[in-house]
mmCIF file of C-alpha atoms and ligand atoms in Angstrom:
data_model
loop_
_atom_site.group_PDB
_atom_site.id
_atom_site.type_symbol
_atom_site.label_atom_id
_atom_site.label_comp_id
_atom_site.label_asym_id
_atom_site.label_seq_id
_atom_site.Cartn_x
_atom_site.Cartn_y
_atom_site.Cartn_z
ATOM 1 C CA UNK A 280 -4.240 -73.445 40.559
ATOM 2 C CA UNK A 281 -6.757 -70.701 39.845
ATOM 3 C CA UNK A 282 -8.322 -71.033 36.668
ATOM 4 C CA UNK A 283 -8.078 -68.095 34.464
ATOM 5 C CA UNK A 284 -10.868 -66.115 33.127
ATOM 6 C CA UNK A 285 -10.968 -63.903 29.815
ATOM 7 C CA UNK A 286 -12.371 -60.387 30.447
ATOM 8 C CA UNK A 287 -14.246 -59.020 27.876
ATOM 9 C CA UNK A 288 -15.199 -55.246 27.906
ATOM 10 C CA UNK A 289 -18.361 -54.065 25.705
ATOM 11 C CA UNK A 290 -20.670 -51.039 25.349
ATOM 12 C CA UNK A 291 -22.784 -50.345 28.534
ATOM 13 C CA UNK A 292 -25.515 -48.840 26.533
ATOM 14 C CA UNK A 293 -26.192 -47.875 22.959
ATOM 15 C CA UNK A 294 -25.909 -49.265 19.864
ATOM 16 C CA UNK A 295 -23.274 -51.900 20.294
ATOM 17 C CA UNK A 296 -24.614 -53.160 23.469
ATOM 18 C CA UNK A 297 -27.325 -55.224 22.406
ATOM 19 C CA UNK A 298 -25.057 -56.962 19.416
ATOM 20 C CA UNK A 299 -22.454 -57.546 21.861
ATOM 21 C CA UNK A 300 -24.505 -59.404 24.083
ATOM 22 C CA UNK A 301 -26.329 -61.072 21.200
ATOM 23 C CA UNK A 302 -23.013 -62.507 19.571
ATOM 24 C CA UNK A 303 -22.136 -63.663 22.964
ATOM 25 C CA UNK A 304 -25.229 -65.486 23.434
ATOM 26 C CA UNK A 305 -25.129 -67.110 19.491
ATOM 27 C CA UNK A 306 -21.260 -68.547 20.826
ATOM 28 C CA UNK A 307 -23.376 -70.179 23.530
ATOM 29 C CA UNK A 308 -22.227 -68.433 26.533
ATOM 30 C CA UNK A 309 -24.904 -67.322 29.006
ATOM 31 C CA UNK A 310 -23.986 -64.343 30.820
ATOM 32 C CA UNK A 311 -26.221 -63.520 34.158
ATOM 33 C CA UNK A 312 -26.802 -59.805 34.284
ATOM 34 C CA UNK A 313 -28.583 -57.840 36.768
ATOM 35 C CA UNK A 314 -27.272 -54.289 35.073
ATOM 36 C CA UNK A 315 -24.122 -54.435 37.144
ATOM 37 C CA UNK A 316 -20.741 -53.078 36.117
ATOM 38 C CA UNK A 317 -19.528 -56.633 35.969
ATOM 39 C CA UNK A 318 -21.332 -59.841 35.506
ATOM 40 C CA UNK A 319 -19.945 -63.539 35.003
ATOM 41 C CA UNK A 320 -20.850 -66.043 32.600
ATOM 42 C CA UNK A 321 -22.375 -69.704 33.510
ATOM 43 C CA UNK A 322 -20.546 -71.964 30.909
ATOM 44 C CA UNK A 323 -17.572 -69.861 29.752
ATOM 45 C CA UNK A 324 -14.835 -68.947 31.411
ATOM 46 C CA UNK A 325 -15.277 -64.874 30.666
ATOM 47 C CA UNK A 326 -16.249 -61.913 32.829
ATOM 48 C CA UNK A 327 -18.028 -59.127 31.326
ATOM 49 C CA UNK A 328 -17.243 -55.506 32.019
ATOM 50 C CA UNK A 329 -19.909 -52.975 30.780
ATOM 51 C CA UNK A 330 -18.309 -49.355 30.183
ATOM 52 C CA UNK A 331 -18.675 -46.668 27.925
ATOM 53 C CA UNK A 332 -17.432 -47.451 24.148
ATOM 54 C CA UNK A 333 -14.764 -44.189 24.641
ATOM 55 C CA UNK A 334 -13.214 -46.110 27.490
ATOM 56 C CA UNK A 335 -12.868 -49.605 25.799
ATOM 57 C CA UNK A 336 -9.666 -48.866 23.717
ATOM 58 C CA UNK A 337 -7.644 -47.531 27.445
ATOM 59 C CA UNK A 338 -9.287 -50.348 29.516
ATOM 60 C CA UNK A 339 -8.107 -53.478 27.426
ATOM 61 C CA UNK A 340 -4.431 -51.083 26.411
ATOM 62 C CA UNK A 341 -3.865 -51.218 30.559
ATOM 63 C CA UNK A 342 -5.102 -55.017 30.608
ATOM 64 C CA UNK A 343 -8.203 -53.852 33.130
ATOM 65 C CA UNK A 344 -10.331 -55.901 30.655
ATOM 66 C CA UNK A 345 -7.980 -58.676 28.407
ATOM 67 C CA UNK A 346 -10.829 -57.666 25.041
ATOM 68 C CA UNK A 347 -13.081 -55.720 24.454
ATOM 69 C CA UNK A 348 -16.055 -55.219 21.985
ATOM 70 C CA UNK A 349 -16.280 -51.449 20.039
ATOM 71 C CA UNK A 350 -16.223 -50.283 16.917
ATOM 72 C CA UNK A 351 -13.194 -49.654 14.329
ATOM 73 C CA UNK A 352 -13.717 -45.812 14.490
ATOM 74 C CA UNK A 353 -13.184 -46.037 17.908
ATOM 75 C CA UNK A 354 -10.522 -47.726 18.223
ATOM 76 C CA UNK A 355 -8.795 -45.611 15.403
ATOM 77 C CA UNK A 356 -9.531 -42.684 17.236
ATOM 78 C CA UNK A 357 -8.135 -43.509 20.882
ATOM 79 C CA UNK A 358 -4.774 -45.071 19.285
ATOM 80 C CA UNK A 359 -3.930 -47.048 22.107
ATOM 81 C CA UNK A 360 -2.064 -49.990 22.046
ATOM 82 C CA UNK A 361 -4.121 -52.878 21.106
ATOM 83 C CA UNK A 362 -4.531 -55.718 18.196
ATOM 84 C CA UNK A 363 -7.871 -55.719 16.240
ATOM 85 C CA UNK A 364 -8.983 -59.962 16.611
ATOM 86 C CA UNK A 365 -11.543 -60.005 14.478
ATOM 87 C CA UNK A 366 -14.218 -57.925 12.680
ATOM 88 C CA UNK A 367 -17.601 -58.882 13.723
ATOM 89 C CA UNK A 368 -19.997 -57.872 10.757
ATOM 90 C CA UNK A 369 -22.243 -55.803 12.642
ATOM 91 C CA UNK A 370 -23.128 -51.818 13.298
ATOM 92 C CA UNK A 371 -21.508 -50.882 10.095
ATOM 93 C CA UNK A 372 -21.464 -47.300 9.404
ATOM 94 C CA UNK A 373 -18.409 -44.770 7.602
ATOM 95 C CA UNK A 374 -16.997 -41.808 8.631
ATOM 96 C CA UNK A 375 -17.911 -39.158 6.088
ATOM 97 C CA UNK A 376 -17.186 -35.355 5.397
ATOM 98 C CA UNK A 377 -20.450 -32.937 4.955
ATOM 99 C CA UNK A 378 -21.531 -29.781 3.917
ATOM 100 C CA UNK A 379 -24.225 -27.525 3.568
ATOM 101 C CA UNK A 380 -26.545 -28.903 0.732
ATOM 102 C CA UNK A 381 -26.586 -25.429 -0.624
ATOM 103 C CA UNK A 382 -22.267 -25.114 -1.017
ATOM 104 C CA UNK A 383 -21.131 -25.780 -4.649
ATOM 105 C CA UNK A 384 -18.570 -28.574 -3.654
ATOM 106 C CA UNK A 385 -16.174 -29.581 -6.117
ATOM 107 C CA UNK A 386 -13.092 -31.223 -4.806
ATOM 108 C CA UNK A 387 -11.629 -32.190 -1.145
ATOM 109 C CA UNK A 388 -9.787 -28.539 -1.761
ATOM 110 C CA UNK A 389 -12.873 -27.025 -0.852
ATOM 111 C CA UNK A 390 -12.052 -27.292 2.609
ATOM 112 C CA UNK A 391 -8.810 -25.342 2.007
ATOM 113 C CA UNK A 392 -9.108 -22.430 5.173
ATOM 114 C CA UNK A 393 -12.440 -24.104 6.620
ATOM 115 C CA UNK A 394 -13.273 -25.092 9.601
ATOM 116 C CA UNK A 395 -14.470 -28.770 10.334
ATOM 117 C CA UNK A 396 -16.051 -30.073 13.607
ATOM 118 C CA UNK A 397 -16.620 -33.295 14.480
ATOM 119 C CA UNK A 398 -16.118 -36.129 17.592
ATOM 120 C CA UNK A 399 -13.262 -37.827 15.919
ATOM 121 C CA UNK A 400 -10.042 -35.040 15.712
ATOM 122 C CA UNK A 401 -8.053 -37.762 15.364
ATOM 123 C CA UNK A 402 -8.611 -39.426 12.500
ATOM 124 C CA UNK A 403 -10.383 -36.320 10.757
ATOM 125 C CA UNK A 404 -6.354 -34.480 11.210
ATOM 126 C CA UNK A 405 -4.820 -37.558 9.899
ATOM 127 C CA UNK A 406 -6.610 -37.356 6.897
ATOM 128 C CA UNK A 407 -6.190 -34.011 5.783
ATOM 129 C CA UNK A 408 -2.741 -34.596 6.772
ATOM 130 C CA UNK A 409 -2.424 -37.644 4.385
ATOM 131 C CA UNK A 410 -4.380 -35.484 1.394
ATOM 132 C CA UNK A 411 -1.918 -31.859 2.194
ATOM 133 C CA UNK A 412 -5.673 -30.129 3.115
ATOM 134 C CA UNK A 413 -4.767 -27.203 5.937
ATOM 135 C CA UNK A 414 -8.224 -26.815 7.998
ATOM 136 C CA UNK A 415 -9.087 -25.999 10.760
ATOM 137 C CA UNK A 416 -10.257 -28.838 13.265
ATOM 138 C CA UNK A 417 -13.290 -27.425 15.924
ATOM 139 C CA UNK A 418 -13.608 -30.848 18.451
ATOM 140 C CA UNK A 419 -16.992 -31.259 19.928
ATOM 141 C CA UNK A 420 -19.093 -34.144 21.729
ATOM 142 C CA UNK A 421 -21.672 -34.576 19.761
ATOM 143 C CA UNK A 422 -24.715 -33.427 17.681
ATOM 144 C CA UNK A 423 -22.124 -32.365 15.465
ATOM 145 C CA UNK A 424 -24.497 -32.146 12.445
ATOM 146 C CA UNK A 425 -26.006 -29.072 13.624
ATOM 147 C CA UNK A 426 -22.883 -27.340 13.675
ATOM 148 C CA UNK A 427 -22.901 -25.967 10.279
ATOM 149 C CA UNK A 428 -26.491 -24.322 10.657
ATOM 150 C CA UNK A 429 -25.518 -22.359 13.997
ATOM 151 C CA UNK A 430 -22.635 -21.269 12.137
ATOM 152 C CA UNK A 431 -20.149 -23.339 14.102
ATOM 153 C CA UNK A 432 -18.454 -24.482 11.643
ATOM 154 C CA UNK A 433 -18.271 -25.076 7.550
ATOM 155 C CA UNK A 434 -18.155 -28.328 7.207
ATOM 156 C CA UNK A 435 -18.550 -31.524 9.564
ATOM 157 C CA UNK A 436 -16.801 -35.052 9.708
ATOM 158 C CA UNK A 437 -19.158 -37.659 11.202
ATOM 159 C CA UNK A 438 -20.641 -41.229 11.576
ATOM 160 C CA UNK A 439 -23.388 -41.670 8.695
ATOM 161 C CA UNK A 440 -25.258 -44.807 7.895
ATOM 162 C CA UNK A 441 -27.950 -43.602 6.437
ATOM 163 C CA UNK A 442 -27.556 -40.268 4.934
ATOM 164 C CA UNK A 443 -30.925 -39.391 6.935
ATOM 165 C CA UNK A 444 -29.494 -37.129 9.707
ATOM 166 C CA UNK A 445 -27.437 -35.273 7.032
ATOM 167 C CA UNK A 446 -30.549 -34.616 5.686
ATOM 168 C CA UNK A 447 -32.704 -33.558 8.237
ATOM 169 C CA UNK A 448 -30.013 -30.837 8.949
ATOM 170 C CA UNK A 449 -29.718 -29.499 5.330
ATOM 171 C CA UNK A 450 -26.161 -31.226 4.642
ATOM 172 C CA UNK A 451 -24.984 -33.559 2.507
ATOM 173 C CA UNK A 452 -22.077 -36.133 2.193
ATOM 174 C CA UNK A 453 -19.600 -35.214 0.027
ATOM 175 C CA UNK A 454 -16.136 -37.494 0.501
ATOM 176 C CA UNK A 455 -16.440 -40.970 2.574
ATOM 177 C CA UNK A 456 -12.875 -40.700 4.681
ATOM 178 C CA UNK A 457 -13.287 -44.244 6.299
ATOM 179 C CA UNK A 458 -15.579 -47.622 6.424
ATOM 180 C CA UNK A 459 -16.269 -49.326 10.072
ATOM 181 C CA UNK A 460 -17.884 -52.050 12.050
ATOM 182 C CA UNK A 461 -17.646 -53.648 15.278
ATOM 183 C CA UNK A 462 -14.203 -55.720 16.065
ATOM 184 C CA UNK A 463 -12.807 -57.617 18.785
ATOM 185 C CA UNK A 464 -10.232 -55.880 20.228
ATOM 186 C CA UNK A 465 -7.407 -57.392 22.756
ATOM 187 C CA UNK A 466 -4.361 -56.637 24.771
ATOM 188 C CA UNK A 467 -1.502 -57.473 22.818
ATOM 189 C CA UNK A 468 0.266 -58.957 25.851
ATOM 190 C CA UNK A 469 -1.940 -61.745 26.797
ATOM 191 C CA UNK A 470 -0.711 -64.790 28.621
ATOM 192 C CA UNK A 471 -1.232 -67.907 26.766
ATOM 193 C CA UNK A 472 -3.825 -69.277 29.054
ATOM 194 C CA UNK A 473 -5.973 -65.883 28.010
ATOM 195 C CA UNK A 474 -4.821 -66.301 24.787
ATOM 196 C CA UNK A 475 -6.501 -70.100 24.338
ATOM 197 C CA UNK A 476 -9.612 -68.548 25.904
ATOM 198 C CA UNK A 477 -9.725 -65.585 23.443
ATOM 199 C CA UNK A 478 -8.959 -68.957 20.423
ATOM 200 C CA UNK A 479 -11.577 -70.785 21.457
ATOM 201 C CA UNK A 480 -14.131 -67.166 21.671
ATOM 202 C CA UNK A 481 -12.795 -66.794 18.489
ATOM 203 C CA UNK A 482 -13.659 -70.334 16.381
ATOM 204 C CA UNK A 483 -17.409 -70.029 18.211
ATOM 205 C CA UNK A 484 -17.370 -66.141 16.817
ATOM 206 C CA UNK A 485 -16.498 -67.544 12.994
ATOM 207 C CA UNK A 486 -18.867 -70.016 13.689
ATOM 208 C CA UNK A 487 -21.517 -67.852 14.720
ATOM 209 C CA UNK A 488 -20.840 -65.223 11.745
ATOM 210 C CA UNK A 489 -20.575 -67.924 8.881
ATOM 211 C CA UNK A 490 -23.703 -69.394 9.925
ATOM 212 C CA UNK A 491 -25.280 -65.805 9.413
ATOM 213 C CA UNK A 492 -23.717 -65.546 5.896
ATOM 214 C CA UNK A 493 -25.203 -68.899 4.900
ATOM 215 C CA UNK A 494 -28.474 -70.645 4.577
ATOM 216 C CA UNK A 495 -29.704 -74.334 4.313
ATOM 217 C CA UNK A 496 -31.042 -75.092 0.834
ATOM 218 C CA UNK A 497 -32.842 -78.594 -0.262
ATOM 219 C CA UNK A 498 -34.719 -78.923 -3.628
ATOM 220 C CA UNK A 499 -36.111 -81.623 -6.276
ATOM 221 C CA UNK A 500 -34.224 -81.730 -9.384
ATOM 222 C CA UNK A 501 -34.762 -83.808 -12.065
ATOM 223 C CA UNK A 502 -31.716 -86.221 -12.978
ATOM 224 C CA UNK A 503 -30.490 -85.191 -15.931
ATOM 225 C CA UNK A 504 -29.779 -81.722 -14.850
ATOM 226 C CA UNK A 505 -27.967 -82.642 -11.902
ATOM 227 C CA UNK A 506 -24.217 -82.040 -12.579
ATOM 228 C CA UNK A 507 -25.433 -78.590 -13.584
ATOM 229 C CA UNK A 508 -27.576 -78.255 -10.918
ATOM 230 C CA UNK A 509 -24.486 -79.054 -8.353
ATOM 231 C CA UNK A 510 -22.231 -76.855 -10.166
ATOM 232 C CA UNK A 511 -24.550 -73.782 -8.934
ATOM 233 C CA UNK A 512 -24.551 -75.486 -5.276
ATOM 234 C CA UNK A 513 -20.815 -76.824 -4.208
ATOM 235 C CA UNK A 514 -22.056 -76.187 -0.486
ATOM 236 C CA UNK A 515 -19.110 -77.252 1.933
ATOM 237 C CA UNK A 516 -17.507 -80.341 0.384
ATOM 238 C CA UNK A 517 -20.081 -80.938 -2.084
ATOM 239 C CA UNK A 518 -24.149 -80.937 -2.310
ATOM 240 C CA UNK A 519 -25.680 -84.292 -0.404
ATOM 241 C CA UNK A 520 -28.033 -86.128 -3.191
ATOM 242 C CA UNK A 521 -30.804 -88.636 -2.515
ATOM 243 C CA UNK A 522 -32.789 -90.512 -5.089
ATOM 244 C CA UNK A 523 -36.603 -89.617 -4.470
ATOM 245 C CA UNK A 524 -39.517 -92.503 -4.443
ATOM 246 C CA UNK A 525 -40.114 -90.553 -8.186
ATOM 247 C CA UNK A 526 -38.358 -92.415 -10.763
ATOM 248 C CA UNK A 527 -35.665 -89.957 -12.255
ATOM 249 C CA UNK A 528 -36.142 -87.250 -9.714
ATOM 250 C CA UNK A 529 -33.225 -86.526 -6.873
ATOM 251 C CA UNK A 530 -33.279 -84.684 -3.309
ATOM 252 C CA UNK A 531 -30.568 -82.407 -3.210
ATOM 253 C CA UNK A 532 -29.227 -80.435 0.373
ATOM 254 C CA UNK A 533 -26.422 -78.082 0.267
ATOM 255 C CA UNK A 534 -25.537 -74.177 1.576
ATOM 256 C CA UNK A 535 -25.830 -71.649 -0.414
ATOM 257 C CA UNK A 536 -24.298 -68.161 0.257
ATOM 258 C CA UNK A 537 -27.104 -65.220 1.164
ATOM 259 C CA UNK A 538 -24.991 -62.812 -1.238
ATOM 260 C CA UNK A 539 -25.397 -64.854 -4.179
ATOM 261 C CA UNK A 540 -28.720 -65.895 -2.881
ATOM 262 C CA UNK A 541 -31.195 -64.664 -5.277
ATOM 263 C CA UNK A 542 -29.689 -65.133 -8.838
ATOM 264 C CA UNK A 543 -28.410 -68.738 -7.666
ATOM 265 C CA UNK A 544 -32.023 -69.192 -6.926
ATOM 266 C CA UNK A 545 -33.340 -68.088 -10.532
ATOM 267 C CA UNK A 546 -30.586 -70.137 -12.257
ATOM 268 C CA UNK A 547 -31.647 -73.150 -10.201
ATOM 269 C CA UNK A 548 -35.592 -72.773 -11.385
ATOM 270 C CA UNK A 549 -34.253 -72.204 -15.015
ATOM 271 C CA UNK A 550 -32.649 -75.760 -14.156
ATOM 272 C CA UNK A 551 -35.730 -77.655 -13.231
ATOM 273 C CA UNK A 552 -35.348 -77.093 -9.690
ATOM 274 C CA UNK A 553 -38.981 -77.692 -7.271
ATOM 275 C CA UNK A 554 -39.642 -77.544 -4.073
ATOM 276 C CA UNK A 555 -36.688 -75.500 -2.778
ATOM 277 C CA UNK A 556 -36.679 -74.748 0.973
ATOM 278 C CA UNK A 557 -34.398 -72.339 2.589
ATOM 279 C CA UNK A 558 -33.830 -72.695 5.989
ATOM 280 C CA UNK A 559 -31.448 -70.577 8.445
ATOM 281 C CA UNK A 560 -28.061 -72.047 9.530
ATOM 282 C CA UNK A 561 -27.428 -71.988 13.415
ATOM 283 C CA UNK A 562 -23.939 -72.889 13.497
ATOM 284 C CA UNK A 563 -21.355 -73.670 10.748
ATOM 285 C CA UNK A 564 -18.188 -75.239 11.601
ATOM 286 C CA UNK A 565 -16.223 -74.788 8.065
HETATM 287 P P1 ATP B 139 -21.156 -44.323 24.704
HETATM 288 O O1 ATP B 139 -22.179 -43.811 25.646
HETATM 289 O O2 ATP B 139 -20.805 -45.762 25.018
HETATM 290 O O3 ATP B 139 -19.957 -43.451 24.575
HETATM 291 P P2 ATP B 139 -21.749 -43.441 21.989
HETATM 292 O O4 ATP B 139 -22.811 -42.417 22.043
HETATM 293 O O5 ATP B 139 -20.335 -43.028 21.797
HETATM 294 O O6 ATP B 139 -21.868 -44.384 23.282
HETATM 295 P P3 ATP B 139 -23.251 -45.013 20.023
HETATM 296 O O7 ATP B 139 -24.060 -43.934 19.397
HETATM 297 O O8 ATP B 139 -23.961 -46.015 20.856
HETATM 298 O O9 ATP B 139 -21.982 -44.455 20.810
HETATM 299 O O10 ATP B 139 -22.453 -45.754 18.848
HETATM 300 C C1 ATP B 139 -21.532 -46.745 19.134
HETATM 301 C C2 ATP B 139 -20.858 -47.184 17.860
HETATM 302 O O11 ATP B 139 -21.819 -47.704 16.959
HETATM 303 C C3 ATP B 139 -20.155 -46.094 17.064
HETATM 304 O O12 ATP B 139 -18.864 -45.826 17.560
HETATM 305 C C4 ATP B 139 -20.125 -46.687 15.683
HETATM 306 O O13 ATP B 139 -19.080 -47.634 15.551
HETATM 307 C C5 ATP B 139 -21.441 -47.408 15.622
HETATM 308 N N1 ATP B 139 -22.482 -46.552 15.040
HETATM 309 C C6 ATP B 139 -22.787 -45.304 15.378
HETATM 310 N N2 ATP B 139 -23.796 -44.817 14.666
HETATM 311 C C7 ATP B 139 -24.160 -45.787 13.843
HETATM 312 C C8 ATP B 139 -25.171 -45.912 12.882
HETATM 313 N N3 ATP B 139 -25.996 -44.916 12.606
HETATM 314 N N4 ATP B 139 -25.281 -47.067 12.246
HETATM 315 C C9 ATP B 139 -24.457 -48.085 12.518
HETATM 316 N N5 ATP B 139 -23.466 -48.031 13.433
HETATM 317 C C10 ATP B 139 -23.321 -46.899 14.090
HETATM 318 ZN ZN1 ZN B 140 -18.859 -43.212 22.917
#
């Protein structure tokens, strides 16, 4: 019987490429790449397709490619057929309406009778829809932030992640319309020898992501302010704790959150804590 393999389709080149390949490689699969349209990994039963992020959403809907790497605006803004996985915690950006920095904005009425360009009709005319705004949608390719100062358009509806290309063209953001990062996307008609592939991506992926979210943490603390010391650490189960050659010290090992990082960190030195090491986490099987 021919064994089945899970093909994945991600960005050829730009900003989700790189990502894509490096979550790949943190699951452990080793993909051999010469720049070809397709490669194959070594260890994993997946081909790779590279193609243009536009094209993911129709290749994986027509089950050329089984999933496919891209991110949520995307996918929002093709509408085809397929079942967000998973989101993968990287290239996150919104979708945000702009204007000239100059325009007295009050409200979303504002754009009551404008005109709007941007790369994503789609989602842009759903919106208004949703919020009873009549304006007028111009669609364009890209560079859409310059449309306002050749007198294109009014007003523009675009990826921002920093706020710095609004900037540089004398706009400025004035209603965030939708949040987005990279997902796993997949055909929602997979066979179920695909669909243990895409399970075992998956648990690697979680893996992979949790391990990013979480660091190592070992310290000294002195006995008697253990319990409390523990309470700031649960860690997985619970924190590990070894007695140290000191009389009435303790070595204590747990994981510790990188949100929470910091102020855990001050609470634990208010506690009596020495010698703390962080360390990063490579994998973390929860
Ligand atoms: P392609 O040639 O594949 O069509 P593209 O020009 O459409 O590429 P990129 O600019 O590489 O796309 O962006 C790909 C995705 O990365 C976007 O759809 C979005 O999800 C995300 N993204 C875009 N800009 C940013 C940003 N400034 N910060 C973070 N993520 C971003
Ligand atoms: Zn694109």
């Amino acid at each position: 019987m021919k064994k089945e393999v899970l093909k994945i389709a991600i960005q050829k080149s730009g900003r989700l490429n790189e990502k894509s390949l490096e979550l790949l490689k943190e699951c452990g699969i080793s993909i051999n790449n010469g720049g070809k349209l397709i490669s194959s990994s070594t260890n994993f039963p997946l081909e790779v397709f590279y193609l243009r992020d536009d094209d993911i959403p129709q290749y994986v809907a027509e089950g050329v490619a089984d999933i496919g790497m891209l991110g949520e605006n995307e996918v929002l803004e093709k509408d085809q057929k397929v079942e967000v996985i998973a989101k993968l915690d990287f290239s996150k950006c919104r979708l945000s309406l702009a204007v000239r920095r100059e325009e007295n904005y009050t409200d979303l009425s504002w754009f009551r009778g404008k005109k709007i360009a941007t790369s994503y009709p789609l989602i842009l005319k759903k919106f208004l829809r949703e919020e009873a705004i009549d304006a007028e949608v111009e669609t364009i390719g890209g560079s859409v932030e310059i449309a306002p100062g050749i007198g294109l358009s009014d007003g523009i509806f675009d990826i921002v992640s920093t706020g710095s290309t609004l900037l540089a063209n004398g706009l400025k953001e004035v209603e965030v319309v939708l949040q987005s990062q990279a997902v796993l996307i997949g055909n929602p008609n997979l066979l179920s020898e695909k669909r243990s592939i895409v399970e075992k991506l998956l648990f690697r992926i979680q893996a992979a992501k949790s391990a990013k979210r979480n660091k190592y943490i070992l310290l000294n603390a002195p006995n008697k302010n253990l319990d409390a010391i523990i309470n700031l650490l649960p860690g997985m189960r619970s924190p590990t704790v070894m007695p140290l050659a000191e009389e009435g010290w303790s070595s204590l090992h747990s994981v510790i959150g990188e949100d929470d990082f910091w102020e855990v960190i001050d609470q634990l030195k208010d506690r009596g804590a020495e010698g703390i090491l962080v360390c990063p986490i490579e994998k973390m099987i929860v």
